[in-house]
CSV table of C-alpha atoms (C1' of nucleotides) in Angstrom, one decimal:
chain,number,residue,atom,x,y,z
A,1,MET,CA,-15.0,11.8,-33.8
A,2,LEU,CA,-14.6,13.7,-37.0
A,3,GLY,CA,-14.2,10.4,-38.8
A,4,LEU,CA,-17.3,9.0,-37.3
A,5,LEU,CA,-19.2,12.1,-38.4
A,6,SER,CA,-17.8,12.1,-41.8
A,7,PHE,CA,-20.3,9.5,-42.8
A,8,PRO,CA,-23.5,11.0,-43.9
A,9,GLY,CA,-26.2,11.8,-41.4
A,10,GLU,CA,-26.5,13.6,-38.0
A,11,ARG,CA,-26.0,11.8,-34.7
A,12,THR,CA,-26.0,12.3,-31.0
A,13,GLY,CA,-23.0,11.7,-28.8
A,14,TYR,CA,-24.7,8.6,-27.6
A,15,ASP,CA,-25.1,7.3,-31.1
A,16,LEU,CA,-21.4,7.9,-31.8
A,17,LYS,CA,-20.5,5.9,-28.8
A,18,LYS,CA,-22.6,3.0,-29.9
A,19,TRP,CA,-21.2,3.2,-33.4
A,20,ALA,CA,-17.6,3.2,-32.1
A,21,ASP,CA,-18.3,0.3,-29.8
A,22,ALA,CA,-19.8,-1.7,-32.7
A,23,SER,CA,-17.1,-1.2,-35.2
A,24,LEU,CA,-14.2,1.2,-34.4
A,25,ARG,CA,-13.3,-0.7,-31.3
A,26,PHE,CA,-12.3,-3.8,-33.3
A,27,PHE,CA,-9.2,-2.1,-34.7
A,28,HIS,CA,-8.9,1.1,-32.8
A,29,TRP,CA,-10.2,1.6,-29.3
A,30,SER,CA,-13.5,3.2,-28.5
A,31,PRO,CA,-13.4,6.4,-26.3
A,32,ALA,CA,-15.4,6.7,-23.1
A,33,ILE,CA,-18.8,8.4,-23.5
A,34,SER,CA,-17.8,11.3,-21.3
A,35,GLN,CA,-14.8,12.0,-23.6
A,36,ILE,CA,-17.0,12.0,-26.6
A,37,TYR,CA,-19.2,14.7,-25.2
A,38,ALA,CA,-16.2,16.7,-24.2
A,39,GLU,CA,-14.6,16.3,-27.5
A,40,LEU,CA,-17.7,17.2,-29.4
A,41,ARG,CA,-17.9,20.5,-27.6
A,42,ARG,CA,-14.3,21.1,-28.3
A,43,LEU,CA,-14.8,20.4,-32.0
A,44,GLU,CA,-17.8,22.7,-32.0
A,45,SER,CA,-15.8,25.5,-30.5
A,46,ARG,CA,-13.3,25.1,-33.3
A,47,GLY,CA,-16.0,25.1,-35.9
A,48,TYR,CA,-15.5,21.5,-37.1
A,49,VAL,CA,-18.9,20.4,-36.1
A,50,THR,CA,-22.3,22.0,-35.6
A,51,SER,CA,-25.0,20.9,-33.2
A,52,ALA,CA,-28.7,21.2,-33.5
A,53,ARG,CA,-30.9,20.9,-30.5
A,54,SER,CA,-34.2,19.2,-31.1
A,55,GLY,CA,-36.9,21.4,-29.8
A,56,PRO,CA,-36.4,24.5,-27.6
A,57,GLU,CA,-33.3,25.8,-25.9
A,58,GLU,CA,-33.2,23.6,-22.9
A,59,PRO,CA,-29.7,23.2,-21.3
A,60,ARG,CA,-29.4,19.5,-21.6
A,61,ALA,CA,-31.6,18.7,-24.5
A,62,LYS,CA,-30.7,16.2,-27.2
A,63,ARG,CA,-28.1,17.4,-29.6
A,64,ARG,CA,-27.5,16.1,-33.0
A,65,TYR,CA,-24.1,16.8,-34.4
A,66,ALA,CA,-23.0,17.1,-38.0
A,67,ILE,CA,-19.6,17.8,-39.5
A,68,THR,CA,-18.9,21.1,-41.2
A,69,GLU,CA,-16.9,21.8,-44.3
A,70,ALA,CA,-14.0,23.0,-42.1
A,71,GLY,CA,-14.3,19.8,-40.2
A,72,ARG,CA,-14.1,17.7,-43.3
A,73,ALA,CA,-11.1,19.7,-44.4
A,74,ALA,CA,-9.3,19.2,-41.1
A,75,LEU,CA,-10.1,15.5,-41.2
A,76,ALA,CA,-8.7,15.2,-44.8
A,77,ARG,CA,-5.6,17.1,-43.7
A,78,TRP,CA,-5.2,14.7,-40.8
A,79,ALA,CA,-5.6,11.7,-43.0
A,80,ALA,CA,-3.2,13.0,-45.6
A,81,GLU,CA,-0.3,13.8,-43.3
A,82,GLY,CA,1.9,11.0,-41.9
A,83,ASP,CA,0.9,7.5,-41.4
A,84,GLY,CA,-0.4,7.7,-37.9
A,85,GLY,CA,2.6,6.0,-36.4
A,86,PRO,CA,3.1,2.5,-35.1
A,87,VAL,CA,0.5,0.0,-34.0
A,88,VAL,CA,-0.2,0.1,-30.3
A,89,LEU,CA,-0.7,-3.3,-28.8
A,90,LYS,CA,-1.1,-4.3,-25.2
A,91,HIS,CA,-1.7,-7.9,-24.8
A,92,PRO,CA,-2.3,-8.8,-21.1
A,93,LEU,CA,-2.4,-12.5,-21.8
A,94,VAL,CA,1.0,-12.6,-23.5
A,95,LEU,CA,2.4,-10.4,-20.7
A,96,ARG,CA,1.3,-13.1,-18.2
A,97,VAL,CA,2.8,-15.8,-20.3
A,98,TRP,CA,6.0,-13.9,-20.4
A,99,LEU,CA,5.9,-13.9,-16.6
A,100,GLY,CA,4.9,-17.6,-16.7
A,101,HIS,CA,7.6,-18.5,-14.2
A,102,LEU,CA,5.5,-17.1,-11.4
A,103,ALA,CA,2.3,-18.9,-12.2
A,104,ALA,CA,1.2,-22.5,-12.1
A,105,PRO,CA,1.3,-24.0,-15.6
A,106,GLY,CA,-2.4,-24.9,-15.4
A,107,ARG,CA,-3.3,-21.4,-14.6
A,108,LEU,CA,-1.7,-20.1,-17.8
A,109,ARG,CA,-3.5,-22.7,-19.9
A,110,ALA,CA,-6.8,-21.7,-18.3
A,111,LEU,CA,-6.1,-18.0,-19.1
A,112,VAL,CA,-5.3,-18.8,-22.7
A,113,GLU,CA,-8.4,-20.8,-23.1
A,114,GLU,CA,-10.5,-18.0,-21.6
A,115,HIS,CA,-8.9,-15.7,-24.1
A,116,ILE,CA,-9.8,-18.1,-26.9
A,117,ALA,CA,-13.4,-18.1,-25.8
A,118,ARG,CA,-13.6,-14.3,-25.6
A,119,THR,CA,-12.0,-14.0,-29.0
A,120,ARG,CA,-14.6,-16.3,-30.5
A,121,GLU,CA,-17.3,-14.1,-29.1
A,122,GLU,CA,-15.6,-11.0,-30.5
A,123,LEU,CA,-15.4,-12.8,-33.8
A,124,THR,CA,-19.2,-13.2,-34.0
A,125,GLU,CA,-19.7,-9.6,-33.1
A,126,ILE,CA,-17.3,-8.6,-35.9
A,127,ARG,CA,-19.2,-10.7,-38.3
A,128,GLY,CA,-22.4,-9.1,-37.3
A,129,ALA,CA,-21.0,-5.7,-37.9
A,130,LEU,CA,-19.5,-6.8,-41.2
A,131,THR,CA,-22.7,-8.1,-42.7
A,132,GLN,CA,-24.3,-4.8,-41.7
A,133,ALA,CA,-21.6,-2.8,-43.3
A,134,GLU,CA,-21.7,-4.9,-46.5
A,135,SER,CA,-25.3,-4.1,-46.9
A,136,VAL,CA,-24.6,-0.5,-47.5
A,137,PRO,CA,-22.5,0.4,-50.6
A,138,ARG,CA,-21.5,3.7,-48.9
A,139,TRP,CA,-19.6,1.6,-46.3
A,140,ALA,CA,-17.2,-0.1,-48.6
A,141,HIS,CA,-14.1,1.1,-46.7
A,142,PRO,CA,-15.5,0.4,-43.2
A,143,ALA,CA,-16.3,-3.1,-44.5
A,144,VAL,CA,-12.6,-3.6,-45.6
A,145,ALA,CA,-11.6,-2.5,-42.1
A,146,LEU,CA,-14.0,-5.0,-40.6
A,147,ARG,CA,-12.9,-7.7,-42.9
A,148,TRP,CA,-9.4,-7.0,-41.6
A,149,SER,CA,-10.7,-7.3,-38.1
A,150,GLU,CA,-12.4,-10.6,-38.8
A,151,ARG,CA,-9.2,-12.1,-40.2
A,152,ARG,CA,-7.3,-10.6,-37.3
A,153,SER,CA,-9.6,-12.3,-34.9
A,154,LEU,CA,-9.1,-15.6,-36.6
A,155,ALA,CA,-5.4,-15.1,-36.5
A,156,GLU,CA,-5.6,-14.3,-32.8
A,157,LEU,CA,-7.3,-17.7,-32.3
A,158,GLU,CA,-4.5,-19.5,-34.1
A,159,LEU,CA,-1.9,-17.6,-32.2
A,160,ALA,CA,-3.5,-18.6,-28.9
A,161,GLU,CA,-3.7,-22.2,-30.0
A,162,ALA,CA,-0.1,-22.2,-31.0
A,163,MET,CA,1.0,-20.6,-27.8
A,164,LEU,CA,-1.0,-23.3,-25.9
A,165,ALA,CA,1.0,-25.9,-27.7
A,166,ASP,CA,4.2,-24.1,-26.9
A,167,LEU,CA,3.2,-24.1,-23.2
A,168,GLU,CA,2.5,-27.7,-23.2
A,169,GLY,CA,5.9,-28.3,-24.8
A,170,LEU,CA,7.5,-26.4,-21.9
A,171,GLU,CA,5.7,-28.5,-19.3
A,172,ASP,CA,7.0,-31.6,-21.0
A,173,LEU,CA,10.5,-30.3,-20.9
A,174,GLU,CA,10.1,-29.4,-17.2
A,175,GLY,CA,8.9,-32.9,-16.6
A,176,LEU,CA,12.0,-34.3,-18.2
A,177,ASP,CA,14.2,-31.9,-16.3
A,178,ALA,CA,12.7,-33.1,-13.1
A,179,LEU,CA,13.5,-36.7,-14.0
A,180,GLU,CA,16.9,-36.2,-15.6
A,181,GLY,CA,18.2,-32.9,-14.5
A,182,PRO,CA,19.4,-32.8,-10.9
A,183,ALA,CA,20.2,-36.5,-10.9
A,184,GLY,CA,23.2,-36.2,-13.1
A,185,LEU,CA,24.6,-38.4,-15.8
A,186,GLU,CA,22.4,-38.6,-18.8
A,187,ASP,CA,22.2,-35.0,-20.1
A,188,SER,CA,21.2,-36.2,-23.6
A,189,GLY,CA,19.5,-33.2,-25.3
A,190,GLY,CA,21.4,-30.6,-23.5
A,191,ARG,CA,23.5,-27.8,-22.8
A,192,SER,CA,25.2,-26.4,-19.8
B,1,MET,CA,8.6,-3.0,-13.8
B,2,LEU,CA,8.3,-5.7,-11.2
B,3,GLY,CA,8.0,-8.2,-13.9
B,4,LEU,CA,11.2,-7.1,-15.6
B,5,LEU,CA,13.0,-7.2,-12.2
B,6,SER,CA,11.6,-10.6,-11.4
B,7,PHE,CA,14.2,-12.2,-13.6
B,8,PRO,CA,17.5,-12.8,-11.7
B,9,GLY,CA,20.0,-10.0,-11.5
B,10,GLU,CA,20.2,-6.3,-10.7
B,11,ARG,CA,19.7,-3.6,-13.3
B,12,THR,CA,19.5,0.1,-13.7
B,13,GLY,CA,16.5,2.0,-14.9
B,14,TYR,CA,18.3,2.5,-18.2
B,15,ASP,CA,18.8,-1.3,-18.5
B,16,LEU,CA,15.2,-1.9,-17.9
B,17,LYS,CA,14.3,0.5,-20.6
B,18,LYS,CA,16.5,-1.3,-23.1
B,19,TRP,CA,15.1,-4.6,-22.1
B,20,ALA,CA,11.5,-3.4,-22.4
B,21,ASP,CA,12.3,-2.0,-25.9
B,22,ALA,CA,13.9,-5.2,-27.0
B,23,SER,CA,11.2,-7.6,-25.9
B,24,LEU,CA,8.3,-6.3,-23.9
B,25,ARG,CA,7.3,-3.8,-26.6
B,26,PHE,CA,6.5,-6.5,-29.1
B,27,PHE,CA,3.4,-7.6,-27.2
B,28,HIS,CA,2.9,-5.0,-24.5
B,29,TRP,CA,4.2,-1.4,-25.0
B,30,SER,CA,7.3,-0.1,-23.5
B,31,PRO,CA,7.1,2.8,-21.0
B,32,ALA,CA,9.0,6.0,-21.4
B,33,ILE,CA,12.3,6.2,-19.6
B,34,SER,CA,11.2,9.0,-17.4
B,35,GLN,CA,8.3,6.9,-16.2
B,36,ILE,CA,10.5,4.0,-15.4
B,37,TYR,CA,12.6,6.1,-13.0
B,38,ALA,CA,9.5,7.6,-11.4
B,39,GLU,CA,7.9,4.1,-11.1
B,40,LEU,CA,11.1,2.6,-9.6
B,41,ARG,CA,11.2,5.3,-6.9
B,42,ARG,CA,7.5,4.7,-6.2
B,43,LEU,CA,8.1,0.9,-5.9
B,44,GLU,CA,11.1,1.5,-3.6
B,45,SER,CA,8.9,3.7,-1.4
B,46,ARG,CA,6.5,0.8,-1.1
B,47,GLY,CA,9.3,-1.7,-0.4
B,48,TYR,CA,8.9,-3.7,-3.5
B,49,VAL,CA,12.4,-3.0,-4.8
B,50,THR,CA,15.7,-2.0,-3.3
B,51,SER,CA,18.4,0.1,-4.9
B,52,ALA,CA,22.1,0.0,-4.4
B,53,ARG,CA,24.2,3.0,-5.4
B,54,SER,CA,27.6,2.0,-6.8
B,55,GLY,CA,30.2,3.9,-4.9
B,56,PRO,CA,29.5,6.7,-2.5
B,57,GLU,CA,26.3,8.7,-1.8
B,58,GLU,CA,26.2,11.0,-4.7
B,59,PRO,CA,22.8,12.3,-5.5
B,60,ARG,CA,22.6,11.2,-9.1
B,61,ALA,CA,24.8,8.1,-9.0
B,62,LYS,CA,24.1,4.9,-10.9
B,63,ARG,CA,21.5,2.8,-9.1
B,64,ARG,CA,21.0,-0.9,-9.5
B,65,TYR,CA,17.6,-2.1,-8.6
B,66,ALA,CA,16.6,-5.5,-7.3
B,67,ILE,CA,13.2,-6.9,-6.5
B,68,THR,CA,12.4,-7.7,-2.8
B,69,GLU,CA,10.4,-10.6,-1.4
B,70,ALA,CA,7.5,-8.2,-0.8
B,71,GLY,CA,7.8,-7.2,-4.5
B,72,ARG,CA,7.8,-10.8,-5.6
B,73,ALA,CA,4.7,-11.4,-3.5
B,74,ALA,CA,2.9,-8.4,-4.9
B,75,LEU,CA,3.8,-9.4,-8.4
B,76,ALA,CA,2.6,-13.0,-7.8
B,77,ARG,CA,-0.7,-11.6,-6.4
B,78,TRP,CA,-1.1,-9.4,-9.5
B,79,ALA,CA,-0.5,-12.3,-11.8
B,80,ALA,CA,-2.8,-14.5,-10.0
B,81,GLU,CA,-5.8,-12.2,-9.8
B,82,GLY,CA,-7.9,-11.6,-12.9
B,83,ASP,CA,-6.9,-12.0,-16.5
B,84,GLY,CA,-5.7,-8.5,-17.1
B,85,GLY,CA,-8.7,-7.6,-19.2
B,86,PRO,CA,-9.1,-7.2,-22.9
B,87,VAL,CA,-6.4,-6.7,-25.5
B,88,VAL,CA,-5.8,-3.1,-26.4
B,89,LEU,CA,-5.3,-2.5,-30.1
B,90,LYS,CA,-4.9,0.8,-31.9
B,91,HIS,CA,-4.2,0.3,-35.5
B,92,PRO,CA,-3.7,3.7,-37.2
B,93,LEU,CA,-3.4,2.1,-40.6
B,94,VAL,CA,-6.7,0.3,-40.5
B,95,LEU,CA,-8.3,3.4,-39.0
B,96,ARG,CA,-7.2,5.2,-42.2
B,97,VAL,CA,-8.5,2.5,-44.4
B,98,TRP,CA,-11.8,2.7,-42.5
B,99,LEU,CA,-11.8,6.4,-43.6
B,100,GLY,CA,-10.7,5.4,-47.0
B,101,HIS,CA,-13.4,7.5,-48.6
B,102,LEU,CA,-11.4,10.7,-47.9
B,103,ALA,CA,-8.1,9.6,-49.4
B,104,ALA,CA,-6.9,8.7,-52.9
B,105,PRO,CA,-6.8,5.0,-53.5
B,106,GLY,CA,-3.1,5.1,-54.3
B,107,ARG,CA,-2.4,6.8,-51.0
B,108,LEU,CA,-4.0,4.0,-49.1
B,109,ARG,CA,-2.1,1.4,-51.0
B,110,ALA,CA,1.2,3.2,-50.3
B,111,LEU,CA,0.4,3.3,-46.6
B,112,VAL,CA,-0.3,-0.4,-46.5
B,113,GLU,CA,3.0,-1.1,-48.2
B,114,GLU,CA,4.9,1.1,-45.8
B,115,HIS,CA,3.3,-0.8,-43.0
B,116,ILE,CA,4.3,-4.1,-44.5
B,117,ALA,CA,7.9,-2.9,-44.8
B,118,ARG,CA,7.9,-1.7,-41.2
B,119,THR,CA,6.4,-5.0,-40.0
B,120,ARG,CA,9.2,-6.9,-41.9
B,121,GLU,CA,11.8,-4.9,-40.0
B,122,GLU,CA,10.0,-5.6,-36.7
B,123,LEU,CA,9.9,-9.3,-37.5
B,124,THR,CA,13.7,-9.4,-37.8
B,125,GLU,CA,14.0,-7.6,-34.5
B,126,ILE,CA,11.7,-10.1,-32.9
B,127,ARG,CA,13.7,-13.0,-34.3
B,128,GLY,CA,16.9,-11.5,-32.9
B,129,ALA,CA,15.3,-11.2,-29.5
B,130,LEU,CA,14.0,-14.7,-29.8
B,131,THR,CA,17.3,-16.4,-30.6
B,132,GLN,CA,18.8,-14.6,-27.6
B,133,ALA,CA,15.9,-15.7,-25.3
B,134,GLU,CA,16.2,-19.3,-26.6
B,135,SER,CA,19.9,-19.4,-25.6
B,136,VAL,CA,19.0,-19.0,-21.9
B,137,PRO,CA,17.0,-21.8,-20.4
B,138,ARG,CA,15.8,-19.5,-17.7
B,139,TRP,CA,13.9,-17.5,-20.3
B,140,ALA,CA,11.6,-20.2,-21.5
B,141,HIS,CA,8.5,-18.2,-20.9
B,142,PRO,CA,9.8,-15.0,-22.5
B,143,ALA,CA,10.7,-17.1,-25.4
B,144,VAL,CA,7.2,-18.4,-25.7
B,145,ALA,CA,6.0,-14.8,-25.7
B,146,LEU,CA,8.4,-13.8,-28.4
B,147,ARG,CA,7.5,-16.8,-30.4
B,148,TRP,CA,3.9,-15.5,-30.2
B,149,SER,CA,5.2,-12.1,-31.3
B,150,GLU,CA,7.0,-13.6,-34.3
B,151,ARG,CA,3.9,-15.4,-35.4
B,152,ARG,CA,1.8,-12.3,-34.8
B,153,SER,CA,4.1,-10.3,-37.0
B,154,LEU,CA,3.8,-12.9,-39.7
B,155,ALA,CA,0.0,-12.8,-39.3
B,156,GLU,CA,0.2,-9.0,-39.5
B,157,LEU,CA,1.9,-9.2,-42.9
B,158,GLU,CA,-0.7,-11.6,-44.2
B,159,LEU,CA,-3.5,-9.3,-42.9
B,160,ALA,CA,-1.9,-6.4,-44.7
B,161,GLU,CA,-1.6,-8.3,-47.9
B,162,ALA,CA,-5.2,-9.4,-47.8
B,163,MET,CA,-6.3,-5.9,-47.1
B,164,LEU,CA,-4.3,-4.7,-50.1
B,165,ALA,CA,-6.2,-7.2,-52.2
B,166,ASP,CA,-9.5,-6.0,-50.8
B,167,LEU,CA,-8.6,-2.4,-51.6
B,168,GLU,CA,-7.7,-3.3,-55.2
B,169,GLY,CA,-11.0,-5.1,-55.4
B,170,LEU,CA,-12.7,-1.9,-54.3
B,171,GLU,CA,-11.0,0.1,-57.0
B,172,ASP,CA,-12.1,-2.3,-59.6
B,173,LEU,CA,-15.7,-2.0,-58.5
B,174,GLU,CA,-15.4,1.8,-58.5
B,175,GLY,CA,-14.0,1.6,-62.0
B,176,LEU,CA,-17.0,-0.5,-63.1
B,177,ASP,CA,-19.4,2.0,-61.4
B,178,ALA,CA,-17.8,4.8,-63.3
B,179,LEU,CA,-18.4,2.9,-66.6
B,180,GLU,CA,-21.8,1.6,-66.0
B,181,GLY,CA,-23.2,4.0,-63.5
B,182,PRO,CA,-24.2,7.6,-63.6
B,183,ALA,CA,-22.5,9.0,-66.7
B,184,GLY,CA,-23.9,6.5,-69.2
B,185,LEU,CA,-21.9,5.7,-72.3
B,186,GLU,CA,-18.9,7.7,-72.9
B,187,ASP,CA,-17.1,7.8,-69.6
B,188,SER,CA,-14.2,5.7,-70.7
B,189,GLY,CA,-10.8,6.4,-69.3
B,190,GLY,CA,-10.8,9.0,-66.7
B,191,ARG,CA,-12.9,10.8,-64.3
B,192,SER,CA,-12.9,14.0,-62.3
C,1,DG,C1',38.6,16.6,-28.4
C,2,DG,C1',34.2,15.3,-29.3
C,3,DG,C1',30.4,12.5,-30.3
C,4,DA,C1',27.7,8.4,-29.0
C,5,DG,C1',25.8,6.0,-25.6
C,6,DC,C1',25.1,5.5,-20.5
C,7,DA,C1',22.6,7.2,-16.7
C,8,DT,C1',19.3,10.0,-13.8
C,9,DG,C1',16.1,13.0,-13.0
C,10,DT,C1',12.3,17.3,-13.1
C,11,DA,C1',8.2,19.9,-14.8
C,12,DA,C1',4.4,20.7,-17.6
C,13,DC,C1',0.9,18.9,-19.9
C,14,DG,C1',-2.7,16.2,-22.0
C,15,DG,C1',-5.5,12.6,-23.1
C,16,DG,C1',-8.4,9.5,-21.2
C,17,DT,C1',-10.8,7.2,-17.4
C,18,DT,C1',-14.0,6.4,-13.5
C,19,DA,C1',-17.5,8.0,-10.6
C,20,DC,C1',-21.1,10.8,-10.1
C,21,DA,C1',-25.5,13.4,-11.1
C,22,DT,C1',-29.6,14.1,-13.8
C,23,DG,C1',-33.6,13.5,-16.3
C,24,DA,C1',-36.5,11.9,-20.6
C,25,DT,C1',-38.5,8.1,-23.2
C,26,DT,C1',-40.1,3.5,-24.1
C,27,DG,C1',-41.8,-1.0,-23.5
C,28,DG,C1',-43.2,-5.0,-20.7
D,1,DC,C1',-45.4,1.5,-12.7
D,2,DC,C1',-40.9,0.2,-13.0
D,3,DA,C1',-36.7,-1.0,-15.4
D,4,DA,C1',-33.9,-0.4,-19.2
D,5,DT,C1',-32.2,2.4,-22.4
D,6,DC,C1',-31.5,7.0,-24.2
D,7,DA,C1',-29.1,11.1,-23.4
D,8,DT,C1',-26.0,14.7,-21.5
D,9,DG,C1',-22.9,16.4,-18.7
D,10,DT,C1',-19.2,17.6,-14.4
D,11,DA,C1',-15.2,16.7,-11.4
D,12,DA,C1',-11.3,14.3,-9.8
D,13,DC,C1',-7.8,11.8,-10.9
D,14,DC,C1',-4.0,9.2,-13.1
D,15,DC,C1',-1.1,7.3,-16.4
D,16,DG,C1',2.0,8.4,-19.4
D,17,DT,C1',4.3,11.5,-22.6
D,18,DT,C1',7.4,15.3,-24.2
D,19,DA,C1',10.7,18.5,-23.3
D,20,DC,C1',14.3,19.9,-20.7
D,21,DA,C1',18.6,19.6,-17.7
D,22,DT,C1',22.7,17.3,-16.2
D,23,DG,C1',26.9,14.8,-16.2
D,24,DC,C1',29.7,10.6,-16.9
D,25,DT,C1',32.4,7.2,-19.7
D,26,DC,C1',34.2,5.1,-23.6
D,27,DC,C1',36.2,5.0,-28.0
D,28,DC,C1',37.5,6.9,-32.4
DNA sequence: GGGAGCATGTAACGGGTTACATGATTGG
DNA sequence: CCAATCATGTAACCCGTTACATGCTCCC
C-alpha cells in the first residue's frame, strides 16, 4: 500500500485496487479490496497516510489518500532492510502434472494448453501496462518490473511447451512398456 | 498431503515434510510441519488416511500414515475438477525493483546479485532431486515437474540477468539527465 | 555425555479471503 | 430508467505461520 502511494498523487482505495490489479499483480499478488480499505485505515492510525474526504463529513464519503513523510520514511526503512525473503510460487498446473499418475494423459495435456492460452492473455495485459508505464518517465522502475514480467510470461510459455513435450515423451514410453513390458524378453532400453 | 501419500508406501508426518521440502516446494510451497500434523489428523477423521502406530498405544508414538481408497477417490476427484486456478507468484525482489526510486541503484544491483546466487543454489538442489526422481520409474510425473522446475530456475537466472542490464541502462540514462538536464553546464562528476 | 536429527504435538496469532451491505455517479 | 462502475465498509472465517513443549535415537 505504501509503495503504491509513494508515487505522486492522491488516490482512493478503489484506485489502488485497480492499479494493483493492473501492474503489481504480475509479479506480486494483488490484495483484496476489503483488505486495502482495512490496511489504509491501519496506516492512517499509524500516521503513515492521510485521507481527505471530498466534500463534507459524511461517514462513507470518497476518501483520497496520500502518503506522509513518516510513511515515506517507514517505506524506505522497509525497502532498505533485508531482501524480502524467497520467491513464493504456487503453480497449480505443475502440481497436477506432479500427480499425473492419477489423471488421464489427455487431461493433463488439455490443462497445459489452457494454461498456455491464459498466459498468452496475461502477456498482452502486461504489454498494455508496460507501454503505459514507458510513456511516463517517472515510472522507469515500474517499467523495469513490467519488462521482467513480460519476459517471465514468455518464459512461462516456453516452460509449458517444454513440459508438454515431456508429457508426450512419457506417453510414448508408456506405449512401449505396454508392448514390451509385461511380455518379457526384449528389455532393450531398460533397467530393473 | 493426499498427493504426497498417493505414492506407494507409508510415511510419518516428518517424512512428508522432508519430501515436500525436497521436491514440492520447487513449484508449489511446502507447508509448515505443524500444519502437516494437523492436516493429517483432519484427513484421518474424514477417513482419507489411516495411521498405524509402531509398537504399543503410547500417546505420542511414531505414526505411519497411508492413504485409503476413499482418500484416493477424493484426490482423484480434486485433480479432475477445475484447473486449480491461476499461478500465485510473490517476487519480493521485483517488488523492490518496482519501488526502485526509493533505493540507491547499487543497493538494487546487490539484491539482484544475491538473488542470482540463491537461485543457483536452488538449481543444484533441484538437480539433485531430479536425478533421484529419474532413478525410479514410478516417479515419471514428479520427474517432469522437477524438469519444469529446473528449466524455471534457469529462466529465473536469465530474467535476473536481463533485469540487471535494464537497471544499468536506467542508471546511464540518469547520468545523462544529470549532465544535460537541470543543472546546465558544470555538473560533471557527482551529484547530491 | 551431548548434540543433531527424528518425531509429535499445542496455542496464539495474523494476514488475507469471501460474502454481505450500502449507496453515489455515469452513460447508453 | 437501468445497468455498470465507482466507492466504502463490516463480519465471519480459514489457512497457515511462529513459538513453544516434549521426548526419543543415533552417533561422535
